[in-house]
Tab-separated table of N, CA and C and ligand atoms in Angstrom:
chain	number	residue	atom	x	y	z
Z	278	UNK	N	18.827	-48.602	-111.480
Z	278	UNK	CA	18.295	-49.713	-110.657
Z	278	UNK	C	18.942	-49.747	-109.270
Z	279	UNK	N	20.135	-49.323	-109.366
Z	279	UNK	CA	20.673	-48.914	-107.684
Z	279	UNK	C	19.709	-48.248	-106.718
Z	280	UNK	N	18.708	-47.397	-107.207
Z	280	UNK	CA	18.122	-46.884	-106.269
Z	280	UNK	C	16.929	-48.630	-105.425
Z	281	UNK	N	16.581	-49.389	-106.050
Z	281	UNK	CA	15.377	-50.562	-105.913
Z	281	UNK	C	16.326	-51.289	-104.788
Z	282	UNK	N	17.361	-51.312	-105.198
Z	282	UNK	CA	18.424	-52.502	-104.175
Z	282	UNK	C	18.587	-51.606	-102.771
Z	283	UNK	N	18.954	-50.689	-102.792
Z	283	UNK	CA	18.724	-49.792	-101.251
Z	283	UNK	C	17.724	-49.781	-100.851
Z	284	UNK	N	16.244	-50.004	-101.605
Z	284	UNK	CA	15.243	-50.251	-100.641
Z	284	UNK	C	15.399	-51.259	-100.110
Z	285	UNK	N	15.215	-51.765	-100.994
Z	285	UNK	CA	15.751	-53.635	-99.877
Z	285	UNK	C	16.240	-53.489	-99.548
Z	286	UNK	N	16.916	-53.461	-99.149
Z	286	UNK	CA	18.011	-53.391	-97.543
Z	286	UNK	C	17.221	-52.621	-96.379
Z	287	UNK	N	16.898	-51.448	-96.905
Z	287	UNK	CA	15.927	-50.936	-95.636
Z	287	UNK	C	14.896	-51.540	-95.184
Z	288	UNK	N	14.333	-52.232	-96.720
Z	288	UNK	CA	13.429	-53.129	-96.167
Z	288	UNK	C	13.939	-54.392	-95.160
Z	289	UNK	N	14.927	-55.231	-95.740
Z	289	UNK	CA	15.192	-56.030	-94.728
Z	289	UNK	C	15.608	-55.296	-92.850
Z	290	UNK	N	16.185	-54.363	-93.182
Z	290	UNK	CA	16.597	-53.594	-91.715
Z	290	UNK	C	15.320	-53.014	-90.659
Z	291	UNK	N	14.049	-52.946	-91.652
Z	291	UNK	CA	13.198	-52.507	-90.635
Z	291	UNK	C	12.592	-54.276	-90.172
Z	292	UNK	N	12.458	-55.109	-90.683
Z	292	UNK	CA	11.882	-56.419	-90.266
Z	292	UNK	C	12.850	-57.132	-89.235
Z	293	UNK	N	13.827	-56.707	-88.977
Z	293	UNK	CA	15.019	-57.488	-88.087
Z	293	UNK	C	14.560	-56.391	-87.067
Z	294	UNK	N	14.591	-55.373	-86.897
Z	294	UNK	CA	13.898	-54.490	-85.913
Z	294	UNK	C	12.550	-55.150	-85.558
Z	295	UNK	N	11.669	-55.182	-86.350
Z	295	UNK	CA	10.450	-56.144	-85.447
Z	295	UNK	C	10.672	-57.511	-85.216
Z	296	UNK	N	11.970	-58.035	-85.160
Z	296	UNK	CA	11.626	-59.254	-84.438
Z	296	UNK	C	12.422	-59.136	-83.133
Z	297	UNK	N	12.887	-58.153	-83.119
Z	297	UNK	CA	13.709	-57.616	-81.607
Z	297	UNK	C	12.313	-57.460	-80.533
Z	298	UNK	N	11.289	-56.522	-81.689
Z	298	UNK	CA	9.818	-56.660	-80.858
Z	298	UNK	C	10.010	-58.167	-80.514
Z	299	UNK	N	9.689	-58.673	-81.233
Z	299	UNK	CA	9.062	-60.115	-80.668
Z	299	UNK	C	9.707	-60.787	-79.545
Z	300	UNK	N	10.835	-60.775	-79.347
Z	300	UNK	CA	11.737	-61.761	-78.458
Z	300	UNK	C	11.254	-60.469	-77.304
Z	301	UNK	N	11.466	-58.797	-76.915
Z	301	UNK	CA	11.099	-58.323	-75.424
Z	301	UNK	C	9.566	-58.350	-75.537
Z	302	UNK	N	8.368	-59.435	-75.660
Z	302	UNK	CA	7.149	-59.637	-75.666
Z	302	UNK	C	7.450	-59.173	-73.631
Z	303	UNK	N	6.047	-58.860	-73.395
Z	303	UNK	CA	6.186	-58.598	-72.300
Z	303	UNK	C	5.792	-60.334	-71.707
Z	304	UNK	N	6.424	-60.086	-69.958
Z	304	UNK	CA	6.449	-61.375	-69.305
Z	304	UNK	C	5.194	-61.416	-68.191
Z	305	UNK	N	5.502	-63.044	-68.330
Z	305	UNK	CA	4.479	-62.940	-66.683
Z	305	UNK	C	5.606	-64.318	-65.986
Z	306	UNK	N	5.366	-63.826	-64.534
Z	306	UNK	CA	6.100	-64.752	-63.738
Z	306	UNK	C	4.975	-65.699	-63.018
Z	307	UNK	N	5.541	-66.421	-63.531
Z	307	UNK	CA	4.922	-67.765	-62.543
Z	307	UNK	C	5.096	-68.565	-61.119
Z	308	UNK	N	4.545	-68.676	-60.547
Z	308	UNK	CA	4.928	-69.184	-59.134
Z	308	UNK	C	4.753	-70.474	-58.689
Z	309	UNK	N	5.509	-71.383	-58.593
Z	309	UNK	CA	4.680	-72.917	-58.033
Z	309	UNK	C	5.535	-72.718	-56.684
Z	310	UNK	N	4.720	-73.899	-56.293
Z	310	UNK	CA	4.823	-74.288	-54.663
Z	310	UNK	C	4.791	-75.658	-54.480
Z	311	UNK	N	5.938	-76.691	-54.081
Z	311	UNK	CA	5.540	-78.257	-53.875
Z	311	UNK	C	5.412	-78.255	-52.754
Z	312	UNK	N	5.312	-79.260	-52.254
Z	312	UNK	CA	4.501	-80.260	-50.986
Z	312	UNK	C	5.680	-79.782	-50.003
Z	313	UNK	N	7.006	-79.619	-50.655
Z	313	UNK	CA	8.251	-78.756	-49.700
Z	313	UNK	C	7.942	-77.648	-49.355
Z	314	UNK	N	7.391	-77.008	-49.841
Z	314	UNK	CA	6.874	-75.887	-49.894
Z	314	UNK	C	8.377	-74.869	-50.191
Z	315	UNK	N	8.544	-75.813	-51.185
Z	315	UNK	CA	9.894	-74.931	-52.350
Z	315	UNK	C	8.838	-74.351	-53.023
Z	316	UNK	N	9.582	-72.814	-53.430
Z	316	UNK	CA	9.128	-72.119	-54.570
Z	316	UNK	C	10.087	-71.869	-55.489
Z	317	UNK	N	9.342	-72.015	-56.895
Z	317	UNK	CA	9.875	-71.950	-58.329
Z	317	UNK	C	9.573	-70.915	-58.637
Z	318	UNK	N	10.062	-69.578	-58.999
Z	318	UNK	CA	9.499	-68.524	-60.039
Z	318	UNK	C	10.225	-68.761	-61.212
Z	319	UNK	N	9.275	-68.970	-62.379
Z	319	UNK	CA	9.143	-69.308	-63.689
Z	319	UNK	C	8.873	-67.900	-64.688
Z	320	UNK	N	9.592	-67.017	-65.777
Z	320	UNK	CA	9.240	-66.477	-66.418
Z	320	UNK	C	8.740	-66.662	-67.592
Z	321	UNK	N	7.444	-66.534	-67.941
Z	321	UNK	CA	6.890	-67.045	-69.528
Z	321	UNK	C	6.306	-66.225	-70.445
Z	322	UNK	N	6.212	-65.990	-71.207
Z	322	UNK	CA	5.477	-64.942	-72.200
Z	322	UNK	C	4.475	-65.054	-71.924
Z	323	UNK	N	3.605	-63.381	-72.112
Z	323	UNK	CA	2.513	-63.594	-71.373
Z	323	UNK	C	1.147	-64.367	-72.791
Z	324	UNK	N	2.035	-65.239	-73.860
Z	324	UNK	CA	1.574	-65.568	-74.661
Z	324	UNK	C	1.712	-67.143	-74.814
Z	325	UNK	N	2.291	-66.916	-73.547
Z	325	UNK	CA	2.448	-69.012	-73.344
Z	325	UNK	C	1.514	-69.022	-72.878
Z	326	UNK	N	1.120	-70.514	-72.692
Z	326	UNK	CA	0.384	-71.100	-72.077
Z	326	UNK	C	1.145	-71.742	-70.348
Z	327	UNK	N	0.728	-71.070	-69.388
Z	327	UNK	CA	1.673	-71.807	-68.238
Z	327	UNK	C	1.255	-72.806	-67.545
Z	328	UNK	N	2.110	-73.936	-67.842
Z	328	UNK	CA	1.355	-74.917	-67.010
Z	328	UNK	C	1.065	-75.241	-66.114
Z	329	UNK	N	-0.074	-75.642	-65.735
Z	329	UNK	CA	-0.433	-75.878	-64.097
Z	329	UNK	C	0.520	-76.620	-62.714
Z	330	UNK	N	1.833	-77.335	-63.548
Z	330	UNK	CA	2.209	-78.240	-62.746
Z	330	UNK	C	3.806	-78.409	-63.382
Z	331	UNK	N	4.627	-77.874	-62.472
Z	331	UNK	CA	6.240	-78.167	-62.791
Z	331	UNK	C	7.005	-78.511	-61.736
Z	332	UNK	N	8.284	-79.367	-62.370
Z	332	UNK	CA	8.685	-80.370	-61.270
Z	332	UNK	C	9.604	-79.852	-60.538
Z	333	UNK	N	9.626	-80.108	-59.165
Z	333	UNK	CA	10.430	-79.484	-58.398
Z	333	UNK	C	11.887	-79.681	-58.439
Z	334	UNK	N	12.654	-79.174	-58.215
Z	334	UNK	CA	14.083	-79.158	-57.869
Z	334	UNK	C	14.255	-80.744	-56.932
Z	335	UNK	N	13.422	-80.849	-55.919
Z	335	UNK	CA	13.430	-81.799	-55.248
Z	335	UNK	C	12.549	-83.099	-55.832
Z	336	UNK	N	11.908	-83.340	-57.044
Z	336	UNK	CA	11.395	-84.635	-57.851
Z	336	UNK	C	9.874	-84.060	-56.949
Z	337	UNK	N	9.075	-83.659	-56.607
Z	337	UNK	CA	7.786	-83.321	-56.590
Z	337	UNK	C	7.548	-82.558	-57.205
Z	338	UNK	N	6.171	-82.371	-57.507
Z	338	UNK	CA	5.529	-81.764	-58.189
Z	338	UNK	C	4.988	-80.150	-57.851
Z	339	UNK	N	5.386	-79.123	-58.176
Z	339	UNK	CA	5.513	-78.253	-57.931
Z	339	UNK	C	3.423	-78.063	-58.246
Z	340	UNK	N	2.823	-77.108	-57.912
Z	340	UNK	CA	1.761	-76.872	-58.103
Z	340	UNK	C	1.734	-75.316	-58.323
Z	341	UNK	N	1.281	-74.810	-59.278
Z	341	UNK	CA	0.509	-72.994	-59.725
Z	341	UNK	C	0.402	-72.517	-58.826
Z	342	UNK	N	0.973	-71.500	-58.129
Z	342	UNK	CA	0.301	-70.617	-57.386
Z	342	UNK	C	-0.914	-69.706	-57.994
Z	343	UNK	N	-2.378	-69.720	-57.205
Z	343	UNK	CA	-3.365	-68.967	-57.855
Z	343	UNK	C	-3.635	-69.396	-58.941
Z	344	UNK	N	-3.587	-70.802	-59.300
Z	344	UNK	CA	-3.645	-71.245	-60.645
Z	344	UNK	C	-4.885	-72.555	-60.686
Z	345	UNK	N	-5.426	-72.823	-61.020
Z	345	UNK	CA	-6.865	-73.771	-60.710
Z	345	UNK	C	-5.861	-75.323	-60.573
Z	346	UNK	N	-6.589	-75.747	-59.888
Z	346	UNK	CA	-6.451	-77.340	-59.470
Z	346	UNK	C	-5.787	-78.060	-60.378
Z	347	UNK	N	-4.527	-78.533	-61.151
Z	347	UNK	CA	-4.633	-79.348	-62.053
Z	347	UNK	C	-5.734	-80.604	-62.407
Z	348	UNK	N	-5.886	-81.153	-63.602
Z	348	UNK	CA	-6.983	-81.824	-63.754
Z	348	UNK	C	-6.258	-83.459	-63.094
Z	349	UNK	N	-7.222	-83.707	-62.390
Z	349	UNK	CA	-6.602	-84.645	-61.058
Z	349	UNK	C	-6.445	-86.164	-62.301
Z	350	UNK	N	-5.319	-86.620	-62.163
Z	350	UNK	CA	-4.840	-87.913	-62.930
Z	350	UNK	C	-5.458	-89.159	-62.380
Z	351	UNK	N	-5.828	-89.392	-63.366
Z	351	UNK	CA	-6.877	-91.027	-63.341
Z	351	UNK	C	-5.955	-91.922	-62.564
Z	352	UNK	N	-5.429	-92.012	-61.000
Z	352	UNK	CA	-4.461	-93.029	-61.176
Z	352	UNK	C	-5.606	-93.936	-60.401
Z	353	UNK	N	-5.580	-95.467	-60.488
Z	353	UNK	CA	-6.276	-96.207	-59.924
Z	353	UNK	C	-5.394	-96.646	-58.278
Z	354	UNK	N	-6.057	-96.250	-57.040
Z	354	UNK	CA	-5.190	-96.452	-56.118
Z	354	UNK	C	-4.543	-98.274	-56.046
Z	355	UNK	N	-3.467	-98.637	-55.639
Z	355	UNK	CA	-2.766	-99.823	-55.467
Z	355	UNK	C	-4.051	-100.551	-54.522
Z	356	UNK	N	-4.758	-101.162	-54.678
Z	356	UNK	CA	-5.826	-102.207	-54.157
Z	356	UNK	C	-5.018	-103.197	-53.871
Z	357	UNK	N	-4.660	-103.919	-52.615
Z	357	UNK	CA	-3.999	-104.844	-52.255
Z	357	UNK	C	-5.540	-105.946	-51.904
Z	358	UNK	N	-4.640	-107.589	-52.031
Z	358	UNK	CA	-5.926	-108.456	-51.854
Z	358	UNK	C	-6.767	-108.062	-50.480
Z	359	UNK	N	-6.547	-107.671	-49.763
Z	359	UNK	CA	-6.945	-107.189	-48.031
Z	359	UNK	C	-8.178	-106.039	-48.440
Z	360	UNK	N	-7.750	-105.199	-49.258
Z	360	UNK	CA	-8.744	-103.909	-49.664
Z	360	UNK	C	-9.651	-104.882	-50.293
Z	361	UNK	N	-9.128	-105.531	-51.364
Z	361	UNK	CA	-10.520	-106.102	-52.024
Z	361	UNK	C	-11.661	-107.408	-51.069
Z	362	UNK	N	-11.205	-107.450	-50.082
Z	362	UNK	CA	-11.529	-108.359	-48.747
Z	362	UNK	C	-12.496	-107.745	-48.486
Z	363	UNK	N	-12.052	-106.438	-47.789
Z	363	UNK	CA	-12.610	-105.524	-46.673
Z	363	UNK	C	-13.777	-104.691	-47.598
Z	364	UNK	N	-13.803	-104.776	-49.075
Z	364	UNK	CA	-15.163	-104.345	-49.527
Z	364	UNK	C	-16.018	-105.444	-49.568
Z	365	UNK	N	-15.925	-106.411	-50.003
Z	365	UNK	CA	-16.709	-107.453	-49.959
Z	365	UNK	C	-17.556	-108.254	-48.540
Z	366	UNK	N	-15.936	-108.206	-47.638
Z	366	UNK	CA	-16.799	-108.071	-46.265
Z	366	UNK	C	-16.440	-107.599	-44.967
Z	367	UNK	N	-17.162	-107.483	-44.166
Z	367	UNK	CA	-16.877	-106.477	-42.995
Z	367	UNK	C	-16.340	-107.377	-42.398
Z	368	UNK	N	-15.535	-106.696	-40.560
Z	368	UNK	CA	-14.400	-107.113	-40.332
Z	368	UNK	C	-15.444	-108.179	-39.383
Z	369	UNK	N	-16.416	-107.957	-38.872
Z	369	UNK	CA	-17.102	-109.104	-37.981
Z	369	UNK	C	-17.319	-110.289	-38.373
Z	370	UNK	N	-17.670	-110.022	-39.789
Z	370	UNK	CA	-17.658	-111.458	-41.339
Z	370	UNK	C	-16.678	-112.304	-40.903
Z	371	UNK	N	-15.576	-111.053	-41.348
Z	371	UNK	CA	-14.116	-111.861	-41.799
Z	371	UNK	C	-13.460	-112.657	-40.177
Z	372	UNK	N	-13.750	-111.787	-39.125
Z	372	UNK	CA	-13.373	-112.702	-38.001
Z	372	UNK	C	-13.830	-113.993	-37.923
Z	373	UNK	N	-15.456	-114.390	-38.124
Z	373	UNK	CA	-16.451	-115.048	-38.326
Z	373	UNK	C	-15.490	-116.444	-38.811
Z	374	UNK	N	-15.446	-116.289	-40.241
Z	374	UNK	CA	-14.704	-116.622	-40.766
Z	374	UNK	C	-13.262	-117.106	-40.580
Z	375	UNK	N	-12.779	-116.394	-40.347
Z	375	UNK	CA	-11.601	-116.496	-39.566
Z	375	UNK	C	-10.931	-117.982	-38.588
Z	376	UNK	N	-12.323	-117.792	-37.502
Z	376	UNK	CA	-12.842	-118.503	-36.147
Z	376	UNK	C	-13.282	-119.778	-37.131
Z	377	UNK	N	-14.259	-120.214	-37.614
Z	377	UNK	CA	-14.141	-121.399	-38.418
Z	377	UNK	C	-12.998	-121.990	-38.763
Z	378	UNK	N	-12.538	-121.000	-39.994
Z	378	UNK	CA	-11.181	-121.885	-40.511
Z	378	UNK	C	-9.961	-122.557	-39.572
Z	379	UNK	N	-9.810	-121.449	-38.355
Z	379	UNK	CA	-8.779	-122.076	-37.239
Z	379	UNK	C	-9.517	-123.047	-36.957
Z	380	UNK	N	-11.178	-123.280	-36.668
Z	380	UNK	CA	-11.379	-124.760	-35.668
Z	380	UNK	C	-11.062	-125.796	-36.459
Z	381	UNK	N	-11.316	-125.588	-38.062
Z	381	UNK	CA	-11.117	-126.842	-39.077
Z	381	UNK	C	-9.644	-127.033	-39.341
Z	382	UNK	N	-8.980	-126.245	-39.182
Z	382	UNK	CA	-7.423	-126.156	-38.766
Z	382	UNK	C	-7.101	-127.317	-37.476
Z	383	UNK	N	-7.746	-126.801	-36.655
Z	383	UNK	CA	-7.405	-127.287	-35.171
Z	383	UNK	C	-8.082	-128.471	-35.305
Z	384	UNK	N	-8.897	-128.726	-35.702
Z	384	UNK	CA	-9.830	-129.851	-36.178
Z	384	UNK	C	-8.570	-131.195	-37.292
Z	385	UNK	N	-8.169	-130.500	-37.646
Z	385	UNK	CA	-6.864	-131.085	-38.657
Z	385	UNK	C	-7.666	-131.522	-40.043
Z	386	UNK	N	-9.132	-131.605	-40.173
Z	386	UNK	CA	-10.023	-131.600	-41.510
Z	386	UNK	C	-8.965	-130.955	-42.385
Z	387	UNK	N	-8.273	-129.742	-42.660
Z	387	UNK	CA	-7.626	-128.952	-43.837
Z	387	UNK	C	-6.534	-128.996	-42.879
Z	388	UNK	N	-5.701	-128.976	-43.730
Z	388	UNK	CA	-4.295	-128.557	-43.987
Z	388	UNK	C	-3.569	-127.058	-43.739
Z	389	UNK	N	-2.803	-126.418	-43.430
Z	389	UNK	CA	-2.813	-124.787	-42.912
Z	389	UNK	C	-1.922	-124.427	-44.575
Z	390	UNK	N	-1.537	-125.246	-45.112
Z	390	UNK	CA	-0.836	-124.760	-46.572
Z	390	UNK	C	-1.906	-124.779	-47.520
Z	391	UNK	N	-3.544	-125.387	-47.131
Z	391	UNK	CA	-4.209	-125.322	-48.085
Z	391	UNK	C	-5.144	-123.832	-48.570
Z	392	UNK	N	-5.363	-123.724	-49.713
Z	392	UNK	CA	-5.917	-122.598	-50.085
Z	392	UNK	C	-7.108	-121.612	-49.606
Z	393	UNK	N	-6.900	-120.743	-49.447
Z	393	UNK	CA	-8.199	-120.071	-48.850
Z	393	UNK	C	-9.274	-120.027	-49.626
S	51	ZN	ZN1	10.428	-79.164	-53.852
């Protein structure tokens, strides 16, 4: 039975040899570029997946070189009350407007602490 136990071993010795394969998988280098226009070269298996978007050394967002657009993030822009004004009405309105409320102001009818 000594001879069955030396296979095993060879057997285990040739499978530790293929995982030496596995770890030199061949590479691909990656390139981003942020808004600094710092560059990152990134090495990844050419069996990763590389992501479109890594963070810079400097807290921006590095972007793919040659790499498609990341998929643009739903952010809703900061709408201040003035933006939501200026869709509702134009600035000739709002002067309009404006010109009233000072005469009823000046008029002393309202109060200047009272609500718009
Ligand atoms: Zn940077």
């Amino acid at each position: 039975m000594s001879n069955r136990s030396l296979r095993g071993t060879r057997l285990g010795a040739l499978s530790m040899e293929s995982d030496e394969g596995v770890l030199s998988a061949p590479r691909q280098e990656a390139e981003y570029v942020c808004a600094n226009n710092h560059t990152i070269v990134l090495p990844f298996s050419v069996e990763a997946e590389v992501p479109p978007v890594w963070e810079c050394r400097c807290g921006l967002e590095a972007l793919l070189k040659d790499g498609a657009e990341p998929e643009p993030k739903v952010v809703k822009p900061t709408r201040t009350h003035w933006d939501m004004l200026l869709e509702r009405r134009a600035v000739p309105e709002l002067e309009k407007l404006l010109e009233q409320r000072l005469e009823l102001l000046r008029s002393g009818k309202i109060r200047s602490n009272s609500a718009f």
